[in-house]
C-alpha cells in the first residue's frame, strides 16, 4: 500500500520502525532540523495556521489532503514512490542488470556527492526566501510561499534519509553539514552558485520558482532514472511536489505581466512604474538574471563528471527510458554550444561528455514554453512587446562561456561594450530599490498588491478571498 504512517514520530512509508538504527539516526537529526528551521526558516508566521497540503499517500490521489498547520508542526517525513517490480538499470555500463537496492561500493563517493549536492539546494532555497513573508502581495501568495518552503524542507529530509540509510557514519556527517552551510555565507556557502544569490523581493522569488525550481525538475528527473533504486524512488515522489513550485513561478510571473499590461493600457504608457507596476523592461532584466544563473546549474557543456554519472548508471537523461537509442552512448555525438575565437558556434562533441548540455537543452525548451505563455498575455492586451530568454551564453559563470562577455541576443562583445551596456541587461541597484519599494505586505483576505494581478482561482477550490494564512 502506498499509505503513509502519520502515527510515527517521523511519518514514513519505508517501515522506519523496522530499522532501529536508522530510526535512531533520523530521530537524532530531527531536533537539529527543527532548530535549523527555527533559525533559518521563514521569519515570522511560525505560530500562524497555514492552509497547507500534506501528502497522505504517494499515489496521485495522495495530494488531496489540505489542512490548517503551523509550519513548525508540519509533518516532515520520508516518502518514496512505490517500487517498480523487477526494475532494471536502464543505461550505462550496467544496463540490463537489476537496479541496486544498496549503494554499489565502487560508486559510493560519487553517489554521495550527487545526493549531497541535491540535498544542499533544498535548505538553501528556504534560507534565501526567509524574509519574504512580511512583504507578501496577498495571503494567497503567502500561503504558496510557505507551501514551497515546507516542501523544500521535506526534500532535505528525503536526501538525509538516503544519506543516513545508505552511507553510514559518512552519511550522518553529511546530514549534519547540510544544516550547517548557509546560503550566501562567505565562510560556509551553499554548494551551487544560484543558491548563494539573494532573493530580496517577490519578483526575484517568482523568477526563482520559474527558473531555478525548473532546474530542480530536470535534475530530479535525471536522478529519478538512477540505477540506485532508493534515489530513483525518492526523486520520483519529489517531482510531484516540484510541480507546484513551478506553478507558483509561472503563474506568479504571468500575474505580474498581466498587471503591467493592464496599467500600460489604462495609462497609455510603457512607464508603469509611477503607477505602481513593474515595467516590462525591468521584468526582462530579472528574466535575464535568473535564467543565466539557473543555466549555470547544469554544469559545464563538456563534463567528464556527467559522463561518469551516466556510465556508472547513477544519473540518466531526462526521460531516459523513452529515448530510442542504445542507452550507452559510447559512439554517439551531440551538438553543443561553444566559443571559437570571437564567435559563438555549435559543434559536435562526444555524447557522453555532453550530457549536461543536453539536459540544458531540454530545460531551455521548457523555459521557452513558459515565456511564450507570458507573451500571450501581452498579446491579448494588444501590446506590441515580447519577453525573451537571454542567449545561453549571456552572463555565465560556469562552462565554456564563463570567460567571454556576451549580449542577451548572443553576440560576443568587448569588456568595454559590456561595461557600457550591462546595466541595461541586468537588474541594477536602482531597479532593485524600485522593486523593493513596491514590496509592502498585503494581508487582508482577497486583497492584492498593486503590482500583481489576482490569480484566476484559489487553492483547492477555495475562493480567492479565503483566509489562507490565519493572522491574529
Ligand atoms: N555552481 O563537470 P562540471 C533543486 C562544479 S535544483 C557551483 O561542470 P558536473 C532546487 C561541480 O560541482 C537541482 N559549482 O559539472 C531548486 C564540479 O565540482 P567538483 C539541484 C558548480 O559535475 C530550487 C565542477 O564545478 N540538483 O533541486 O557535471 C529550490 C565541475 O563540474 C556549478 C542537482 O544539481 C555551479 N552552478 O555537474 C530547491 C543534481 N556547476 O566536483 C531545490 C545533482 C558545476 O569538481 N548535481 N559546479 O568539485 C549534479 O548533477 C551535478 O553536480 C551538477 C554539476 C549538474 C550540479
XYZ file of C-alpha atoms and ligand atoms in Angstrom:
528
model
C 0.000 0.000 0.000
C 1.263 3.477 -0.747
C -0.138 4.832 2.569
C 1.980 6.958 4.893
C 2.051 6.203 8.596
C 1.414 9.501 10.421
C 1.249 7.900 13.847
C 5.049 7.634 13.828
C 7.272 10.398 15.171
C 8.731 10.588 11.656
C 5.940 9.911 9.139
C 7.192 7.466 6.529
C 6.359 4.748 4.071
C 9.712 2.989 4.379
C 8.978 0.924 7.506
C 11.288 3.009 9.632
C 10.107 1.170 12.750
C 11.654 -1.986 11.288
C 15.132 -0.424 11.130
C 16.001 0.763 14.622
C 19.484 2.003 13.770
C 18.192 4.239 11.005
C 15.244 5.348 13.086
C 17.605 6.428 15.869
C 19.850 8.309 13.429
C 16.900 10.211 11.986
C 15.353 10.863 15.400
C 18.687 12.300 16.429
C 18.715 14.569 13.348
C 15.068 15.668 13.705
C 15.587 18.211 16.554
C 18.618 19.632 14.712
C 16.454 20.105 11.637
C 13.801 21.865 13.738
C 16.453 24.066 15.270
C 17.669 24.954 11.758
C 14.050 25.636 10.682
C 13.621 27.892 13.680
C 16.877 29.777 12.997
C 16.862 29.849 9.184
C 13.266 29.125 8.128
C 10.586 31.753 7.430
C 10.879 34.872 9.555
C 7.620 35.399 11.438
C 4.354 33.491 10.906
C 5.720 30.419 12.666
C 2.830 30.462 15.137
C 0.152 31.073 12.485
C -2.032 28.417 10.976
C -1.426 27.991 7.255
C -3.726 26.170 4.841
C -1.192 23.571 3.681
C -1.262 20.496 1.539
C 0.208 17.343 3.060
C 0.828 14.048 1.305
C -1.218 11.258 2.838
C -0.086 8.670 0.332
C 2.405 8.600 -2.505
C -0.071 7.937 -5.301
C -1.693 10.669 -7.386
C -4.717 10.964 -5.056
C -2.476 11.300 -2.025
C -2.192 15.018 -2.537
C -5.838 15.769 -1.865
C -5.286 16.495 1.816
C -5.376 20.162 2.886
C -5.473 21.333 6.470
C -4.518 24.123 8.861
C -0.985 23.597 10.079
C 1.530 25.703 11.990
C 4.741 25.381 9.996
C 6.957 24.004 12.790
C 4.296 21.288 13.248
C 4.318 20.288 9.572
C 4.760 16.502 9.374
C 8.074 16.309 7.525
C 8.766 12.723 6.698
C 10.162 10.153 4.329
C 8.127 9.228 1.306
C 9.335 7.111 -1.569
C 7.341 6.341 -4.690
C 6.175 2.747 -4.831
C 8.823 0.272 -6.036
C 8.565 -0.923 -9.603
C 8.712 -4.726 -9.643
C 11.969 -6.095 -11.118
C 13.255 -2.660 -12.077
C 16.458 -2.728 -14.114
C 19.331 -0.300 -14.626
C 18.317 1.342 -17.886
C 21.535 2.963 -19.139
C 25.302 2.990 -18.900
C 27.731 0.126 -18.397
C 25.350 -1.824 -16.145
C 22.362 -1.539 -18.463
C 20.086 -4.562 -18.085
C 21.289 -5.523 -14.591
C 18.800 -5.358 -11.688
C 18.583 -1.889 -10.121
C 20.697 -1.564 -6.973
C 18.885 -1.584 -3.644
C 22.175 -0.856 -1.841
C 24.962 1.516 -2.767
C 27.407 -0.135 -5.168
C 30.700 0.078 -3.245
C 32.812 1.369 -6.117
C 30.440 4.322 -6.706
C 29.920 5.274 -3.108
C 31.837 8.573 -3.204
C 30.287 9.769 -6.446
C 26.779 8.897 -5.377
C 27.218 10.566 -2.037
C 28.407 13.733 -3.762
C 25.360 13.775 -6.054
C 22.953 13.295 -3.163
C 24.676 15.951 -1.063
C 24.625 18.456 -3.957
C 20.928 17.834 -4.485
C 20.211 17.966 -0.744
C 22.137 21.198 -0.260
C 19.852 23.161 -2.586
C 16.752 22.432 -0.517
C 17.581 24.206 2.762
C 19.429 26.836 0.723
C 16.231 27.925 -1.006
C 14.382 28.176 2.314
C 17.197 30.369 3.624
C 17.062 32.540 0.513
C 13.321 33.081 0.897
C 13.076 33.513 4.637
C 12.476 37.266 4.661
C 9.710 37.341 2.083
C 6.733 36.747 4.381
C 6.402 40.278 5.659
C 6.228 41.762 2.136
C 3.762 39.245 0.679
C 1.469 40.618 -2.031
C -1.502 38.641 -0.633
C -2.457 35.853 1.766
C -2.819 33.550 -1.243
C 0.821 34.182 -2.221
C 1.978 33.950 1.379
C 0.412 30.519 1.670
C 2.042 29.385 -1.557
C 5.433 30.593 -0.320
C 5.063 28.595 2.879
C 3.872 25.526 0.970
C 7.026 25.700 -1.129
C 9.194 26.237 1.966
C 7.860 23.266 3.921
C 8.201 21.050 0.856
C 11.816 22.124 0.332
C 12.283 21.151 3.967
C 10.836 17.745 3.139
C 13.128 17.401 0.150
C 16.004 17.883 2.542
C 14.561 15.049 4.642
C 14.431 12.918 1.504
C 18.164 13.307 0.857
C 19.051 12.923 4.536
C 17.142 9.652 4.579
C 19.286 8.367 1.704
C 22.480 9.530 3.400
C 21.597 8.020 6.771
C 20.151 4.800 5.370
C 22.948 4.033 2.921
C 26.176 5.856 3.821
C 26.744 5.026 7.483
C 28.813 7.454 9.525
C 29.826 9.494 6.454
C 26.154 9.932 5.628
C 25.344 11.145 9.127
C 28.168 13.658 8.944
C 26.900 14.931 5.612
C 23.389 15.215 7.086
C 24.737 17.480 9.797
C 26.751 19.526 7.308
C 23.586 20.144 5.269
C 22.237 22.052 8.269
C 25.458 23.976 8.771
C 26.181 25.548 5.395
C 24.335 28.807 4.830
C 23.149 30.465 1.644
C 25.393 33.420 0.778
C 27.770 32.878 3.710
C 31.369 33.691 2.751
C 32.843 31.009 5.025
C 30.362 28.164 4.608
C 28.364 28.833 1.434
C 25.884 26.500 -0.190
C 27.450 24.319 -2.898
C 25.949 25.686 -6.125
C 26.147 29.307 -7.279
C 22.453 30.168 -7.705
C 21.781 29.090 -4.144
C 24.072 31.754 -2.756
C 22.290 34.585 -4.582
C 19.866 36.777 -2.690
C 16.113 36.526 -3.195
C 15.384 40.016 -1.921
C 11.894 40.612 -3.325
C 8.865 38.760 -4.658
C 9.700 39.303 -8.307
C 13.038 37.555 -7.691
C 11.215 34.815 -5.819
C 8.707 34.188 -8.617
C 11.552 34.137 -11.152
C 13.467 31.733 -8.896
C 10.454 29.399 -8.782
C 10.167 29.551 -12.553
C 13.837 29.208 -13.500
C 15.663 27.625 -10.579
C 12.973 25.212 -9.437
C 12.762 24.122 -13.051
C 16.429 23.120 -12.860
C 15.219 21.064 -9.892
C 12.652 19.377 -12.112
C 15.251 18.396 -14.726
C 17.893 17.304 -12.235
C 15.394 15.294 -10.219
C 14.002 13.712 -13.376
C 17.545 12.640 -14.336
C 18.184 11.253 -10.860
C 14.782 9.513 -10.968
C 16.291 7.406 -13.785
C 19.091 6.284 -11.463
C 20.079 2.649 -11.202
C 20.285 3.233 -7.436
C 16.641 2.442 -6.786
C 16.121 4.289 -3.464
C 17.329 7.508 -5.137
C 15.055 6.922 -8.096
C 12.028 6.325 -5.884
C 12.608 9.324 -3.663
C 13.136 11.631 -6.665
C 10.002 10.336 -8.336
C 7.961 11.405 -5.349
C 9.798 14.754 -5.045
C 8.844 15.540 -8.628
C 5.175 15.528 -7.689
C 5.933 18.287 -5.150
C 8.165 20.201 -7.553
C 5.279 20.717 -9.993
C 3.577 23.079 -7.565
C 6.739 25.158 -7.173
C 6.934 25.745 -10.893
C 3.231 26.571 -10.981
C 3.922 29.269 -8.374
C 6.695 30.678 -10.573
C 4.990 30.544 -13.920
C 1.570 31.737 -12.791
C 3.158 34.318 -10.489
C 5.228 35.982 -13.215
C 2.221 35.749 -15.517
C 0.144 37.701 -12.995
C 2.876 40.352 -12.762
C 2.919 40.649 -16.563
C -0.860 40.856 -16.627
C -0.938 43.681 -14.089
C 1.780 45.523 -16.002
C -0.219 45.245 -19.221
C -3.381 46.455 -17.509
C -1.534 49.525 -16.257
C 0.082 50.114 -19.667
C -3.326 50.140 -21.312
C -5.023 52.167 -18.629
C -2.366 54.894 -18.613
C -1.251 54.577 -22.236
C 2.400 54.334 -21.264
C 5.263 51.834 -21.091
C 6.469 53.509 -17.942
C 4.149 51.935 -15.410
C 6.495 52.483 -12.511
C 4.812 55.694 -11.496
C 1.516 53.800 -11.420
C 2.866 51.155 -9.073
C 3.578 48.465 -11.662
C 6.773 46.751 -12.797
C 7.648 47.801 -16.343
C 8.308 45.089 -18.923
C 11.932 46.263 -19.271
C 12.554 45.508 -15.600
C 10.786 42.148 -15.855
C 13.094 41.346 -18.793
C 16.170 42.175 -16.708
C 15.004 39.836 -13.961
C 14.453 37.112 -16.564
C 17.995 37.675 -17.859
C 19.472 37.332 -14.409
C 17.532 34.335 -13.125
C 17.743 32.441 -16.384
C 21.507 32.846 -16.631
C 22.304 31.812 -13.055
C 19.982 28.828 -13.465
C 21.682 27.796 -16.732
C 24.911 27.574 -14.743
C 23.298 24.936 -12.528
C 23.603 22.384 -15.312
C 27.408 22.439 -15.115
C 29.922 22.631 -17.963
C 28.969 21.845 -21.563
C 31.735 19.265 -21.664
C 31.871 17.304 -18.430
C 33.593 14.063 -17.600
C 31.657 14.078 -14.324
C 28.416 13.920 -16.293
C 29.811 11.139 -18.496
C 30.838 9.172 -15.410
C 27.468 9.642 -13.672
C 25.844 8.177 -16.784
C 28.262 5.351 -17.489
C 28.065 4.309 -13.848
C 24.254 4.175 -14.110
C 23.736 6.836 -11.431
C 22.188 9.773 -13.321
C 20.339 9.361 -16.620
C 18.963 11.703 -19.227
C 15.596 13.427 -18.990
C 13.037 10.725 -19.927
C 15.828 8.207 -20.462
C 13.578 5.216 -20.948
C 11.503 6.979 -23.602
C 14.566 7.514 -25.809
C 15.150 5.196 -28.690
C 18.916 4.535 -28.742
C 21.407 2.172 -27.149
C 21.407 3.993 -23.751
C 25.182 3.657 -23.586
C 26.089 6.486 -25.962
C 29.727 5.450 -26.372
C 29.750 6.004 -30.135
C 27.253 8.857 -30.323
C 27.807 12.557 -30.777
C 25.713 15.512 -29.678
C 25.716 19.120 -30.856
C 26.845 21.521 -28.182
C 27.309 25.289 -27.954
C 30.864 26.605 -27.697
C 33.156 29.573 -28.285
C 35.633 29.620 -31.169
C 37.795 32.711 -31.175
C 35.381 35.597 -31.141
C 32.428 33.563 -32.352
C 29.697 31.526 -30.690
C 29.332 28.247 -32.533
C 27.724 24.859 -32.307
C 29.822 21.779 -32.850
C 29.579 18.023 -32.457
C 31.008 16.527 -29.270
C 31.028 13.020 -27.833
C 27.521 12.434 -26.459
C 28.671 11.140 -23.084
C 30.567 14.242 -22.047
C 27.761 16.431 -23.475
C 25.052 15.252 -21.119
C 24.917 18.472 -19.114
C 24.329 20.438 -22.300
C 21.677 18.009 -23.463
C 19.784 18.436 -20.199
C 20.219 22.207 -20.510
C 18.635 21.975 -23.981
C 15.594 20.193 -22.523
C 15.418 22.865 -19.851
C 15.709 25.814 -22.237
C 12.906 24.422 -24.415
C 10.692 24.118 -21.335
C 11.514 27.675 -20.192
C 10.716 28.957 -23.689
C 7.240 27.424 -23.496
C 6.570 29.334 -20.268
C 7.838 32.621 -21.708
C 5.587 32.097 -24.750
C 2.607 31.859 -22.384
C 3.624 35.162 -20.749
C 3.852 36.702 -24.205
C 0.307 35.543 -24.911
C -0.844 37.764 -22.054
C 0.987 40.744 -23.574
C -0.553 39.992 -26.939
C -4.044 39.643 -25.514
C -3.673 43.199 -24.251
C -2.843 44.354 -27.774
C 0.644 45.409 -26.715
C 3.489 45.143 -29.191
C 6.275 43.795 -26.986
C 7.867 40.448 -26.280
C 9.750 38.955 -23.361
C 12.695 36.759 -24.359
C 15.041 34.260 -22.836
C 18.605 35.554 -22.948
C 21.061 33.690 -25.143
C 22.509 30.749 -23.222
C 25.989 32.284 -23.331
C 24.849 35.503 -21.638
C 26.173 36.214 -18.115
C 27.510 32.748 -17.450
C 29.906 31.837 -14.670
C 30.265 28.099 -15.351
C 31.406 26.380 -18.532
C 32.601 27.487 -21.961
C 31.103 30.976 -21.745
C 32.409 31.894 -18.322
C 35.336 33.861 -19.751
C 33.583 35.747 -22.534
C 31.199 38.658 -22.425
C 28.048 38.016 -24.425
C 24.982 40.192 -25.057
C 21.493 38.806 -24.327
C 20.952 38.381 -28.082
C 24.075 36.239 -28.365
C 26.947 38.390 -29.639
C 30.424 38.161 -28.146
C 31.239 41.705 -27.093
C 34.224 43.552 -25.684
C 34.705 44.294 -21.996
C 34.144 47.948 -22.874
C 30.775 47.235 -24.508
C 29.789 45.055 -21.563
C 30.725 47.828 -19.134
C 28.721 50.327 -21.140
C 25.615 48.182 -21.553
C 25.219 45.600 -18.829
C 23.199 47.929 -16.627
C 20.555 47.787 -19.338
C 20.519 43.996 -19.261
C 20.638 43.021 -15.619
C 18.778 44.439 -12.605
C 20.670 47.427 -11.225
C 20.708 48.588 -7.624
C 18.161 51.231 -8.668
C 15.891 48.616 -10.275
C 16.107 46.517 -7.141
C 15.383 49.518 -4.967
C 12.336 50.305 -7.095
C 11.019 46.744 -6.985
C 11.819 46.704 -3.266
C 9.774 49.879 -2.781
C 6.673 48.077 -4.118
C 7.054 45.260 -1.622
C 4.558 46.273 1.045
C 2.844 43.379 2.793
C -0.825 42.926 1.902
C -2.565 40.556 4.307
C -6.249 41.436 4.082
C -8.068 38.377 2.672
C -8.898 38.832 -1.010
C -6.672 41.923 -1.434
C -3.591 42.009 -3.711
C -0.634 44.353 -4.040
C -0.941 46.756 -6.956
C 1.939 45.236 -8.953
C 0.423 41.754 -9.362
C -2.983 40.610 -10.649
C -5.078 38.215 -8.547
C -4.949 34.562 -9.639
C -7.857 33.233 -11.679
C -8.797 30.821 -8.893
C -7.917 29.951 -5.303
C -6.299 26.879 -3.769
C -8.227 23.598 -3.529
C -11.427 25.206 -4.862
C -11.418 27.783 -2.072
C -12.338 31.337 -3.031
C -9.579 33.859 -3.680
C -10.633 35.815 -0.581
C -10.197 32.733 1.637
C -8.047 33.329 4.727
C -5.128 31.130 3.549
C -2.986 32.153 6.499
C -4.748 32.909 9.798
C -3.305 36.054 11.229
C -4.107 37.229 14.758
N 27.902 26.330 -9.021
O 31.684 18.935 -14.709
P 31.063 20.128 -14.128
C 16.806 22.000 -6.974
C 31.104 22.450 -10.010
S 17.992 22.440 -8.115
C 28.986 25.919 -8.343
O 30.920 21.336 -14.923
P 29.026 18.447 -13.218
C 16.091 23.086 -6.315
C 30.837 20.957 -9.944
O 30.188 20.605 -8.727
C 18.737 20.917 -8.636
N 29.742 24.874 -8.720
O 29.604 19.832 -13.591
C 15.709 24.202 -6.998
C 32.228 20.399 -10.083
O 32.869 20.465 -8.819
P 33.883 19.296 -8.396
C 19.933 20.510 -7.817
C 29.383 24.213 -9.830
O 29.659 17.897 -12.019
C 15.050 25.217 -6.340
C 32.908 21.397 -11.012
O 32.142 22.605 -10.932
N 20.351 19.187 -8.138
O 16.615 20.858 -6.736
O 28.886 17.632 -14.428
C 14.767 25.109 -4.997
C 32.964 20.940 -12.451
O 31.696 20.434 -12.733
C 28.268 24.584 -10.590
C 21.487 18.894 -8.786
O 22.271 19.739 -9.108
C 27.502 25.697 -10.134
N 26.417 26.135 -10.805
O 27.516 18.924 -12.895
C 15.159 23.987 -4.303
C 21.716 17.430 -9.106
N 28.181 23.749 -11.645
O 33.074 18.025 -8.383
C 15.810 22.963 -4.962
C 22.998 16.894 -8.570
C 29.204 22.898 -11.563
O 34.953 19.309 -9.463
N 24.160 17.577 -9.100
N 29.919 23.167 -10.460
O 34.337 19.747 -7.048
C 24.704 17.314 -10.319
O 24.193 16.521 -11.072
C 25.974 17.996 -10.675
O 26.696 18.200 -9.508
C 25.801 19.351 -11.412
C 27.175 19.780 -11.918
C 24.803 19.200 -12.546
C 25.310 20.460 -10.473
